[in-house]
Coordinates of C-alpha atoms and ligand atoms in Angstrom, one line a residue:
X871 CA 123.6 84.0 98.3
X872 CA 122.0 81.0 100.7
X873 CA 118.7 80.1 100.3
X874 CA 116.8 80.2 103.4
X875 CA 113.5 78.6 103.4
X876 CA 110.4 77.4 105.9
X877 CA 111.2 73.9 106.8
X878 CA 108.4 73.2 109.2
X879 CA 105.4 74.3 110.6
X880 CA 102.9 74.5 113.6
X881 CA 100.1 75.9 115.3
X882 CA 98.1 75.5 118.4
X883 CA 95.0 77.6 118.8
X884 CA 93.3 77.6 122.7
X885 CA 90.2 75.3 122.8
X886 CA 87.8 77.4 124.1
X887 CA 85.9 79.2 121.4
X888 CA 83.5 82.8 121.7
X889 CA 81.2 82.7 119.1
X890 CA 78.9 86.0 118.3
X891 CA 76.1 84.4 119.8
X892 CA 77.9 84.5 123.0
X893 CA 79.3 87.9 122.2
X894 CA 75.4 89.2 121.7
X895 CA 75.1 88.2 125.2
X896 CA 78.2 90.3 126.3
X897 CA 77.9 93.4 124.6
X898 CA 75.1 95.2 122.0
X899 CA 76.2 93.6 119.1
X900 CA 75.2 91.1 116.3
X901 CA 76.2 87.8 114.6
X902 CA 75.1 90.2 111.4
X903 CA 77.4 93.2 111.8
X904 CA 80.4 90.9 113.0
X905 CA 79.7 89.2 109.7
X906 CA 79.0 91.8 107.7
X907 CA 81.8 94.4 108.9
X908 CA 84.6 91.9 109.4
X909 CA 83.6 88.2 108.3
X910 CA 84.9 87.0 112.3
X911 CA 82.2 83.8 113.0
X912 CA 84.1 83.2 116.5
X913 CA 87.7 83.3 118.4
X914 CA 89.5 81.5 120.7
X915 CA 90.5 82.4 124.1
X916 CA 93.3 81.1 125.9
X917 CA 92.4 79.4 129.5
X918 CA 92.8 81.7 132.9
X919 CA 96.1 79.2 133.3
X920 CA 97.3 79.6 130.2
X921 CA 100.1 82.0 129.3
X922 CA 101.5 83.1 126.2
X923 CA 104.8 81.0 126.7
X924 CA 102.0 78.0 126.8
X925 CA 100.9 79.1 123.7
X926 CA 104.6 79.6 122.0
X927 CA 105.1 76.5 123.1
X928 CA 102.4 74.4 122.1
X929 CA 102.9 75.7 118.4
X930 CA 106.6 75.1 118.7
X931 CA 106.4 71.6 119.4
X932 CA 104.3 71.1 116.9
X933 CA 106.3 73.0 114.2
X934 CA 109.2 70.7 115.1
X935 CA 107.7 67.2 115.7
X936 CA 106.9 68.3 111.8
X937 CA 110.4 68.7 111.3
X938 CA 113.9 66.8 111.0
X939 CA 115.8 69.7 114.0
X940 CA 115.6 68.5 117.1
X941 CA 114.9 70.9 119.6
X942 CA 118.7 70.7 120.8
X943 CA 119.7 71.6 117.8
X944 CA 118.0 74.8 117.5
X945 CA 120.1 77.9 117.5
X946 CA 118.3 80.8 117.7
X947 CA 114.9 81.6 119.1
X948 CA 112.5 84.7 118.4
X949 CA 109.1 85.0 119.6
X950 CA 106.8 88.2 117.9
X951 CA 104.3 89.1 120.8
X952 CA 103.0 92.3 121.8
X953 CA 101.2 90.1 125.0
X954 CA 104.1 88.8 126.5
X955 CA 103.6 86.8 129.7
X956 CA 105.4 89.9 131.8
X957 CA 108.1 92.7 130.8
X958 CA 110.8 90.0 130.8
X959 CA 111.8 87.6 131.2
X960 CA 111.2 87.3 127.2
X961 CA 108.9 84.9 126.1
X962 CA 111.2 83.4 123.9
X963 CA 113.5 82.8 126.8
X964 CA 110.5 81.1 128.8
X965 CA 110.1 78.7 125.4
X966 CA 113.9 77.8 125.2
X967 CA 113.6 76.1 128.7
X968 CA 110.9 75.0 127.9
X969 CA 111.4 72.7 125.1
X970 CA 115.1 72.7 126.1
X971 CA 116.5 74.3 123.6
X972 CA 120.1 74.6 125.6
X973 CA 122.3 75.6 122.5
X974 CA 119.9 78.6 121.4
X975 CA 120.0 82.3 122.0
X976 CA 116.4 83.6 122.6
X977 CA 114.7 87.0 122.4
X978 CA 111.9 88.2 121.5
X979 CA 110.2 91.5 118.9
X980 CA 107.7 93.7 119.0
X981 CA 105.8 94.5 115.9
X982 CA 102.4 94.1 116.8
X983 CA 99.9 92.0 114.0
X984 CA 103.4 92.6 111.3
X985 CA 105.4 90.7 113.8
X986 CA 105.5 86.8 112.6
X987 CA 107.2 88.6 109.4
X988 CA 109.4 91.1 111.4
X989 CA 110.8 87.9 113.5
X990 CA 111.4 86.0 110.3
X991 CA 112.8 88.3 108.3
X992 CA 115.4 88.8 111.4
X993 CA 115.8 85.3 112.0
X994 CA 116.5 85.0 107.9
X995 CA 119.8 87.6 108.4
X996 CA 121.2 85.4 111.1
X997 CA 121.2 82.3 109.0
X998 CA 122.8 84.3 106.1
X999 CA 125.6 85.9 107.9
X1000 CA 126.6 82.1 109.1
X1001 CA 125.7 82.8 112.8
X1002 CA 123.4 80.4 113.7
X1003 CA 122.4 77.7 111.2
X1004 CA 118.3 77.5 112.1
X1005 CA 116.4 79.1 113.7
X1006 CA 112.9 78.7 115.4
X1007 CA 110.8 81.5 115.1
X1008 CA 107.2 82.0 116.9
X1009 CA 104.1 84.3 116.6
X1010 CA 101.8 84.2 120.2
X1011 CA 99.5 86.7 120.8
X1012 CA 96.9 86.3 124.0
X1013 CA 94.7 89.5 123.3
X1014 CA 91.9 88.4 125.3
X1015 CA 94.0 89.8 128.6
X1016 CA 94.2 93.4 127.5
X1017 CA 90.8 93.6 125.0
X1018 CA 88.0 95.6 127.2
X1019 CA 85.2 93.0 126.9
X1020 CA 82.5 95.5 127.1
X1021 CA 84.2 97.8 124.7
X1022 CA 82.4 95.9 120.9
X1023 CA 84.1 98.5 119.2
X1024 CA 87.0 96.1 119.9
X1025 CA 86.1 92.6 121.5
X1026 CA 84.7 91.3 118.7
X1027 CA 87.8 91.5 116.6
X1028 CA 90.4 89.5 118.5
X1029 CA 91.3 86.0 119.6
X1030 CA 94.7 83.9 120.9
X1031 CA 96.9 81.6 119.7
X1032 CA 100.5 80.7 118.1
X1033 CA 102.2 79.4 115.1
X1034 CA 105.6 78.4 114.6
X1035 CA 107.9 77.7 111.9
X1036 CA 111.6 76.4 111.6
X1037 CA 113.5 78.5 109.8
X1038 CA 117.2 76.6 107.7
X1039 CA 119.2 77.1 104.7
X1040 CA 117.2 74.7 101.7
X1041 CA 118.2 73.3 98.5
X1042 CA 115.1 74.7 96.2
X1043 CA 112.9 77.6 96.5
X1044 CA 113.0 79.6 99.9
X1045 CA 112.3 83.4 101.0
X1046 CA 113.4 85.2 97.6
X1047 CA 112.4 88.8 99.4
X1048 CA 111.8 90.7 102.1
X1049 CA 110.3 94.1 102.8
X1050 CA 109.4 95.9 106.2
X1051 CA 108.1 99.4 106.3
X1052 CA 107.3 101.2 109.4
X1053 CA 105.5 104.7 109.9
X1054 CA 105.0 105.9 113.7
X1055 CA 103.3 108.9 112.8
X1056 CA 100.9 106.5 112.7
X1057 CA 100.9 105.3 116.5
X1058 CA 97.9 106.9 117.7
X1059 CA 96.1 105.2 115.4
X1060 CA 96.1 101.9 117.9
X1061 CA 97.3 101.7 121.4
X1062 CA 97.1 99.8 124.7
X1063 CA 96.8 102.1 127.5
X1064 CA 97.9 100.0 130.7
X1065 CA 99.5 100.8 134.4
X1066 CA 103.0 101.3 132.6
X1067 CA 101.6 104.5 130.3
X1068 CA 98.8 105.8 131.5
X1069 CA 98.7 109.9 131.6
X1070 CA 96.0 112.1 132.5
X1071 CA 94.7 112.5 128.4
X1072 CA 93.5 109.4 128.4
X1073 CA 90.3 110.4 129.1
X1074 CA 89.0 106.6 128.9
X1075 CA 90.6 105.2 131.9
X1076 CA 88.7 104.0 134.4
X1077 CA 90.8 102.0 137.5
X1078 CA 90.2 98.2 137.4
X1079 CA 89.3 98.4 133.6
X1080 CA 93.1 98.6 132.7
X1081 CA 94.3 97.6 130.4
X1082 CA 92.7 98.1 127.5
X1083 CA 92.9 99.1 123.4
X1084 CA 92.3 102.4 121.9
X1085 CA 91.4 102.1 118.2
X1086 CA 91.1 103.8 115.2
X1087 CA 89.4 101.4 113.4
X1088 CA 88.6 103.6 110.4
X1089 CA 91.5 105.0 110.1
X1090 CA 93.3 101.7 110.4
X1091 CA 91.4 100.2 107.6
X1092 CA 92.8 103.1 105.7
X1093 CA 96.3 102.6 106.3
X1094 CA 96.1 98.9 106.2
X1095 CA 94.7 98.4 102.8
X1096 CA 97.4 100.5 100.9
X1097 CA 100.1 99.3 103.6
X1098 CA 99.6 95.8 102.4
X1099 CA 99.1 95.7 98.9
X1100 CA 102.0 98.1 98.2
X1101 CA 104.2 95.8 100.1
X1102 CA 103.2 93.1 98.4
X1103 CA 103.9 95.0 95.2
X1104 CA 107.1 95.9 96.0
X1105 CA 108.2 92.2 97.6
X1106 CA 107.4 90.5 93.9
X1107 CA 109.2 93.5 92.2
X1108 CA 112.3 92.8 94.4
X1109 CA 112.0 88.9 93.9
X1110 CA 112.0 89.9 90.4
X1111 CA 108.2 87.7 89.7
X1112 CA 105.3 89.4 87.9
X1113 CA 102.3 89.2 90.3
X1114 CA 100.3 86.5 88.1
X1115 CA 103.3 83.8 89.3
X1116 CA 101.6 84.4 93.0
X1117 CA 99.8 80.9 93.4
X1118 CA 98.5 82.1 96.9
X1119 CA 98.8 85.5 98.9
X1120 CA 98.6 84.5 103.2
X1121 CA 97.8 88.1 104.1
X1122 CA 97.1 88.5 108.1
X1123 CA 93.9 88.3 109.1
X1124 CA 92.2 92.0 110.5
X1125 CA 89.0 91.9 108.6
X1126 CA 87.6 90.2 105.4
X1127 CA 86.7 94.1 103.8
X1128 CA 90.4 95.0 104.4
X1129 CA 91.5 91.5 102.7
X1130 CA 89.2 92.2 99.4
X1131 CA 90.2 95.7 99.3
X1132 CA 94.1 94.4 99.5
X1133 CA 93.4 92.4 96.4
X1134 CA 91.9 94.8 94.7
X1135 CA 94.5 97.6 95.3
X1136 CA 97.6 95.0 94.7
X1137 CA 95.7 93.8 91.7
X1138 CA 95.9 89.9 92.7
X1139 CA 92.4 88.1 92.4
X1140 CA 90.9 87.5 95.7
X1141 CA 90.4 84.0 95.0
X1142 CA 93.9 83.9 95.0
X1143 CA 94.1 84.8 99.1
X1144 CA 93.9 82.7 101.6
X1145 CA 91.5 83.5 104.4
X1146 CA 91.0 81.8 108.0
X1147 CA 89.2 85.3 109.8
X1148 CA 86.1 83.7 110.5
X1149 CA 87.8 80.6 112.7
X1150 CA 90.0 82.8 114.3
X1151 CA 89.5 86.0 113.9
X1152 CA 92.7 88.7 114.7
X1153 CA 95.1 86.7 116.8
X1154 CA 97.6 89.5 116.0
X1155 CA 101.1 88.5 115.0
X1156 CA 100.0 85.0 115.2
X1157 CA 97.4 85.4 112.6
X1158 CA 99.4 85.2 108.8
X1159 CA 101.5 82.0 110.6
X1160 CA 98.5 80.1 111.9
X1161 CA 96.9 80.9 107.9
X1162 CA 100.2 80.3 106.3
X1163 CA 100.4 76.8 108.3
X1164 CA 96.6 75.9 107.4
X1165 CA 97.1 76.7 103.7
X1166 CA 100.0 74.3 103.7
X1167 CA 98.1 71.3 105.1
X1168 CA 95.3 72.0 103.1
X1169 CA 97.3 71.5 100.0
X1170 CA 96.6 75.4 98.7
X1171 CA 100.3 75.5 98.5
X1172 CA 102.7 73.1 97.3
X1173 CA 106.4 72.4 96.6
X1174 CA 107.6 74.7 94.2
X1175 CA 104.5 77.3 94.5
X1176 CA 105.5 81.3 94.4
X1177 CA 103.3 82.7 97.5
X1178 CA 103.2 86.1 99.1
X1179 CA 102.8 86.8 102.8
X1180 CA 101.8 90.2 103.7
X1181 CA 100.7 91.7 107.2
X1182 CA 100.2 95.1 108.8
X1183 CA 99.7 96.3 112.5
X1184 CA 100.0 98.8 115.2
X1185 CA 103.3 101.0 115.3
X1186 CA 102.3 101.3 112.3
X1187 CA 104.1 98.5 110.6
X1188 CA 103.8 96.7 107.5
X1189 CA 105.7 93.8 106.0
X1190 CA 105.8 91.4 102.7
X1191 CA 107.9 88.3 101.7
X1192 CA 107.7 86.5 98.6
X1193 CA 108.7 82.8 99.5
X1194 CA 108.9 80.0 96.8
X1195 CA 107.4 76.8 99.1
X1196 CA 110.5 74.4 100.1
X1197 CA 108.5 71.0 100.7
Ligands
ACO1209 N1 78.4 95.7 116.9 C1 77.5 96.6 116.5 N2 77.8 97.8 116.1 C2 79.1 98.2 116.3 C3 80.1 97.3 116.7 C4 79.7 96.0 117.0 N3 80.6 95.1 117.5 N4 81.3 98.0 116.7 C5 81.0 99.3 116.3 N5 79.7 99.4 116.0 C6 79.0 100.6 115.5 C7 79.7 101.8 115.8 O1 79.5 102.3 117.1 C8 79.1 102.7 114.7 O2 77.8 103.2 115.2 P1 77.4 104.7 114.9 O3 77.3 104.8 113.4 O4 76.1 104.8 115.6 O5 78.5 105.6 115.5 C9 78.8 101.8 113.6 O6 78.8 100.5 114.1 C10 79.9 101.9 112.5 O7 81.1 101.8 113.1 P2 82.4 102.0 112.2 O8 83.6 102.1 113.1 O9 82.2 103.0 111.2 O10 82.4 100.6 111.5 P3 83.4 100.1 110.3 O11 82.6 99.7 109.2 O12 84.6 101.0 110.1 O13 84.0 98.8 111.0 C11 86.0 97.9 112.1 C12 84.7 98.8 112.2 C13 85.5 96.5 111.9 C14 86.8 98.1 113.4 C15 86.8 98.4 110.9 O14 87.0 99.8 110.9 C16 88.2 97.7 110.8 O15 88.3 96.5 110.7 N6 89.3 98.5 111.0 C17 90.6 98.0 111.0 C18 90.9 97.5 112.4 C19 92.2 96.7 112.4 O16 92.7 96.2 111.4 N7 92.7 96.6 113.6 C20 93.9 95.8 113.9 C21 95.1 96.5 113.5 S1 96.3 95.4 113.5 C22 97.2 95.3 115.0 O17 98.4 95.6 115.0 C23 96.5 94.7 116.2

């Protein structure tokens, strides 16, 4: 069986930054609750210019001036967004011409905050069967174009931005498993209601507020804590590592309560997690690659280290890999 490994990767997070001083302004909140309840000290926000292609882009380029492909030589491209720039074309599409990326095939998933690992995991199959021999795969999210800015119950929660990683067969280590589990009983749980669905039960919409986030946020927390630790669990059963070989768990980034409780229920030390939330807040499928990215540069993983990534999102969707770090 091929190893496929991480060989590269990249970020770009928007420069503008809402803090919840800014958000006190906005809505009846407080730099206390945000703290308290989710451990969020401000976002980002993507410029009015600025698409999510930008974004994808951006983080790209930066994944592969940190690697040895060349953007010709990149065979396959998947972007995870739920905010795509339009219906199609596909942002990974937009991001193939873009960097000029001729030789690729491009498309993109949908698998809401889960969908950095959905892409991967996909990307991973099409390097194993032989079909492509890299791939580049993106996480861009630009939730501040369909959050309801007056609505606190949800704009202080989310942010934008991208990460990137290149994705080729290694000589050590690589991703040693993969698990995705989704459950759409739980859909109503989190939903964007928007021109394309909008029926007469949604008793919230108001024309020129579309579109905008329903949430379940208690619920969510409910499904997200068992969602993630259990596939954690079962990703270092099917790697076949016990879970105190886990030098670092890169979980995505929802709320710091949901990230304790996840170490708590999956048994791993919390020190042991790696946790960006208060820079960035949710930035959705771009959150665990952006963390994942950060943790590397920071040195809280290295060559050789056992990590786990786990994520879990709207659909509802959940995913773990255990990956043994490649450089
Ligand atoms: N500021 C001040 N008060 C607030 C705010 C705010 N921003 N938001 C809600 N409140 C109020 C509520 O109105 C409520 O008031 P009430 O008691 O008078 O009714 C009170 O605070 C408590 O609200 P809860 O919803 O019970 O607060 P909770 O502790 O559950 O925290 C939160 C809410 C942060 C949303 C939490 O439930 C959570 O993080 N859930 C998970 C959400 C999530 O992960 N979403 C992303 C899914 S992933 C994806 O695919 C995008």
């Amino acid at each position: 069986m091929k190893r496929i490994g991480i060989i590269a990767l990249g970020r770009y997070l928007p420069e503008q930054k809402i803090t919840n001083a800014d958000l006190e302004k906005m809505v009846e909140t407080s730099d206390e609750w945000i703290m308290t309840r989710t451990g969020i000290r401000e976002r980002r926000v993507a410029a009015v210019d600025e698409k999510t292609s930008d974004l994808a882009v951006k983080a790209s380029l930066d994944a592969l001036n940190n690697s040895s492909v060349k953007e010709e030589d990149i065979e396959l491209i998947i972007v995870a967004t739920v905010t795509p720039d339009g219906p199609f074309p596909s942002v990974a599409c937009l991001v193939q011409k873009a960097i000029g990326a001729k030789k690729a095939f491009a498309f993109d998933v949908s698998a809401a905050c889960s969908g950095f690992l959905y892409a991967m995991t996909t990307a991973k199959q099409f390097i194993a069967t032989g079909m492509v021999k890299n791939a580049l795969v993106i996480a861009a999210d630009r939730f501040s174009t369909i959050v309801d800015w007056k609505d606190r119950n949800t704009c202080v929660l989310f942010g934008d931005g991208a990460g990137a990683a290149v994705l080729a067969p290694v000589a050590e280590g690589g991703i040693l498993s993969d698990v995705l589990v989704s459950d759409g009983e739980g859909a109503p749980l989190m939903y964007v209601v928007s021109e394309m669905n909008r029926t007469p039960r949604d008793q919230n919409v108001v024309e020129g507020k579309l579109p905008f986030i329903i949430m379940h946020g208690q619920d969510l927390f409910k499904h997200a804590v068992p969602g993630m630790a259990e596939a954690v669990n079962m990703a270092a059963e099917k790697a076949g590592i016990s879970l105190d070989e886990i030098v670092c768990v890169v979980p995505h980034q929802a709320n710091d309560r949901i990230i304790a409780s996840v170490a708590k229920r999956a048994g791993i030390d919390k020190e042991r997690f790696f946790i960006n939330i208060d820079k960035y807040g949710n930035i959705s499928a771009a959150s665990v690659v952006v963390a994942l990215c950060e943790a590397v540069e920071s040195g809280r993983i290295k060559k050789g280290d056992k990590i786990a990534l786990t994520v879990f999102g709207a659909g509802l969707v959940a995913a773990a890999n255990i990956v043994e770090w490649s450089y």
